Short mmCIF file of C-alpha atoms in Angstrom, two decimals:
data_model
loop_
_atom_site.label_atom_id
_atom_site.label_comp_id
_atom_site.label_asym_id
_atom_site.label_seq_id
_atom_site.Cartn_x
_atom_site.Cartn_y
_atom_site.Cartn_z
CA SER A 1 20.23 9.55 -22.70
CA THR A 2 19.59 9.15 -26.66
CA ASN A 3 16.58 9.77 -28.67
CA MET A 4 17.78 6.33 -29.46
CA SER A 5 17.71 4.45 -25.63
CA PRO A 6 14.51 4.09 -24.00
CA LEU A 7 14.80 5.32 -20.04
CA ILE A 8 13.39 1.87 -17.78
CA PHE A 9 11.99 2.49 -15.06
CA VAL A 10 12.24 -1.55 -13.07
CA LEU A 11 9.28 -0.10 -10.50
CA SER A 12 9.40 -2.22 -7.31
CA ALA A 13 6.74 -2.53 -4.52
CA GLY A 14 5.55 1.07 -3.13
CA SER A 15 7.64 3.42 -5.52
CA ASP A 16 5.96 4.83 -8.21
CA PRO A 17 8.25 6.93 -10.61
CA VAL A 18 5.43 8.69 -12.02
CA ALA A 19 4.42 11.26 -9.98
CA ASP A 20 8.50 12.77 -10.60
CA MET A 21 8.93 11.71 -14.07
CA LEU A 22 5.48 14.00 -15.20
CA ALA A 23 7.48 16.75 -13.06
CA PHE A 24 11.24 16.76 -13.97
CA ALA A 25 8.96 16.93 -17.68
CA GLU A 26 7.50 19.80 -16.38
CA ALA A 27 10.78 21.34 -15.85
CA SER A 28 12.24 20.55 -18.22
CA GLY A 29 9.74 22.44 -21.07
CA MET A 30 8.75 18.48 -22.51
CA GLY A 31 5.49 18.27 -19.87
CA ALA A 32 3.36 19.64 -23.45
CA LYS A 33 4.52 17.37 -25.58
CA LEU A 34 4.08 14.00 -22.99
CA GLU A 35 2.10 11.41 -23.99
CA SER A 36 1.30 8.58 -21.19
CA ILE A 37 -0.78 5.78 -21.70
CA SER A 38 -1.01 2.42 -19.78
CA LEU A 39 -0.78 -0.53 -21.08
CA GLY A 40 -1.96 -4.24 -21.13
CA GLN A 41 -4.94 -5.18 -22.61
CA GLY A 42 -5.18 -3.57 -26.36
CA GLN A 43 -3.29 -1.15 -26.03
CA GLY A 44 -0.24 -1.44 -27.96
CA PRO A 45 -1.53 0.09 -30.57
CA LYS A 46 -2.53 3.14 -29.57
CA ALA A 47 0.76 3.01 -27.75
CA ALA A 48 2.61 2.82 -30.76
CA LYS A 49 1.24 5.47 -32.86
CA MET A 50 2.18 7.26 -29.83
CA ILE A 51 5.31 6.30 -30.48
CA GLU A 52 4.82 7.63 -34.47
CA LYS A 53 4.13 10.52 -33.53
CA ALA A 54 7.22 11.54 -30.26
CA ARG A 55 9.68 10.61 -32.98
CA GLU A 56 8.68 12.78 -35.33
CA SER A 57 7.27 15.67 -33.77
CA GLY A 58 10.46 15.29 -30.86
CA GLY A 59 8.11 14.16 -27.86
CA TRP A 60 8.19 11.92 -25.16
CA VAL A 61 6.42 8.47 -24.76
CA LEU A 62 5.67 6.72 -20.91
CA LEU A 63 4.20 3.59 -21.37
CA CYS A 64 3.32 2.96 -18.04
CA ASN A 65 2.89 -0.71 -16.13
CA CYS A 66 5.08 -2.82 -19.67
CA HIS A 67 4.76 -5.80 -17.40
CA LEU A 68 0.68 -5.54 -17.93
CA SER A 69 1.24 -5.97 -21.72
CA ILE A 70 4.06 -8.28 -22.20
CA SER A 71 2.55 -9.73 -25.47
CA TRP A 72 2.92 -6.89 -26.88
CA LEU A 73 6.73 -6.52 -26.27
CA PRO A 74 7.89 -8.21 -28.78
CA GLU A 75 6.41 -5.55 -31.14
CA LEU A 76 8.18 -3.06 -28.67
CA GLU A 77 11.33 -4.26 -29.30
CA ARG A 78 11.25 -4.32 -33.26
CA ILE A 79 9.40 -0.95 -33.22
CA CYS A 80 13.32 0.04 -31.09
CA GLU A 81 15.40 -2.29 -33.10
CA GLN A 82 13.70 -0.42 -36.61
CA MET A 83 14.62 2.96 -35.57
CA ASN A 84 16.83 5.01 -37.76
CA PRO A 85 18.67 8.37 -36.12
CA ASP A 86 17.76 9.69 -38.86
CA ASP A 87 14.06 10.03 -39.03
CA THR A 88 14.07 10.30 -35.33
CA ASP A 89 13.51 13.94 -33.82
CA ASN A 90 17.16 14.07 -31.47
CA ASN A 91 14.40 15.46 -28.75
CA TYR A 92 12.78 12.20 -28.87
CA ARG A 93 12.19 9.73 -25.59
CA LEU A 94 10.64 6.64 -24.62
CA TRP A 95 10.67 6.42 -20.86
CA LEU A 96 8.80 2.35 -19.90
CA THR A 97 7.67 1.94 -16.13
CA SER A 98 7.89 -2.53 -15.97
CA MET A 99 8.41 -4.36 -12.67
CA PRO A 100 10.84 -7.11 -13.03
CA THR A 101 9.99 -9.85 -15.47
CA LYS A 102 11.54 -12.56 -17.84
CA GLN A 103 9.28 -12.03 -20.55
CA PHE A 104 10.58 -8.67 -20.48
CA PRO A 105 13.10 -7.78 -24.19
CA ALA A 106 16.97 -8.54 -23.60
CA LEU A 107 17.54 -5.75 -26.57
CA LEU A 108 14.85 -3.00 -25.02
CA LEU A 109 17.14 -3.81 -21.67
CA GLN A 110 20.33 -4.09 -23.27
CA ASN A 111 20.28 -0.74 -25.13
CA GLY A 112 18.32 1.06 -22.38
CA VAL A 113 19.12 3.64 -19.44
CA LYS A 114 17.32 1.71 -16.13
CA MET A 115 16.60 2.97 -13.36
CA THR A 116 15.05 2.15 -10.23
CA ASN A 117 13.42 3.98 -7.25
CA GLU A 118 13.18 1.86 -3.93
CA PRO A 119 10.58 3.06 -1.67
CA PRO A 120 11.74 4.58 1.97
CA LYS A 121 12.00 1.50 4.26
CA GLY A 122 10.47 2.23 7.50
CA LEU A 123 7.65 4.85 8.61
CA ARG A 124 9.70 7.41 9.41
CA ALA A 125 11.42 7.84 6.59
CA ASN A 126 8.56 7.69 4.37
CA VAL A 127 6.82 9.89 6.40
CA LEU A 128 9.95 12.67 6.07
CA GLY A 129 10.08 11.31 1.80
CA SER A 130 6.08 12.86 1.69
CA MET A 131 6.51 16.20 3.76
CA MET A 132 9.65 16.87 1.41
CA LYS A 133 7.32 16.22 -1.68
CA CYS A 134 5.21 19.36 0.38
CA ASP A 135 6.26 22.99 -0.35
CA ASP A 136 4.22 26.72 0.87
CA ARG A 137 2.30 26.73 -2.36
CA MET A 138 0.92 23.03 -1.27
CA LEU A 139 0.58 23.50 2.43
CA SER A 140 -1.40 27.43 1.98
CA ASP A 141 -3.22 25.88 -0.94
CA CYS A 142 -4.98 23.11 1.49
CA GLU A 143 -8.31 24.26 3.00
CA LYS A 144 -6.97 24.94 6.62
CA PRO A 145 -3.59 26.12 6.09
CA GLU A 146 -3.20 27.01 9.86
CA ALA A 147 -3.37 23.49 11.36
CA TYR A 148 0.03 23.39 8.76
CA ALA A 149 1.99 25.91 9.13
CA ARG A 150 3.97 24.76 11.88
CA LEU A 151 4.62 20.64 9.48
#
C-alpha cells in the first residue's frame, strides 16, 4: 500500500476485521499512532481532523462503518482527492470499513486497495477459527485454565 491509497475492508455479514487490523497495527509498531472512529451522525468533522493530523505525523486512521455516514462520504472523497504526496508523511495510511453500498464514492474504490474477510462457513469452521485465535497466554490468563488446558 501507499500513503495515497486508502485501504478498504468491504464487510460481509458476520465478519469484523477491526480486531485483526488492530493486531496488525501493533505488530507493525503503529499501535500507538493509530486512531479510529466509528462513523455515524456528526462524526465526519472529527474524522477529517484525525486524517489531517495523521497525514502530517505519519499516523494511521481507521474509519469504521463508512456506510453509516453516506452524507459525509463525498467530503472524504474530496479530502483524498486533494491530498498531495509531498505534504503527506510516507507512513500515513487511511483504513476504511464499509458494507457494500452504491453510494460509496467511485474514486475511493478506484484508488483504494479493497479487501474482504469472509466469515467461516458452518459451525465447525467457525469454532476452529475461534480456537486458532487463542494462544497459551490467553488460556493461562483465564480464571480456570485447567478446564481449558486440553484445548
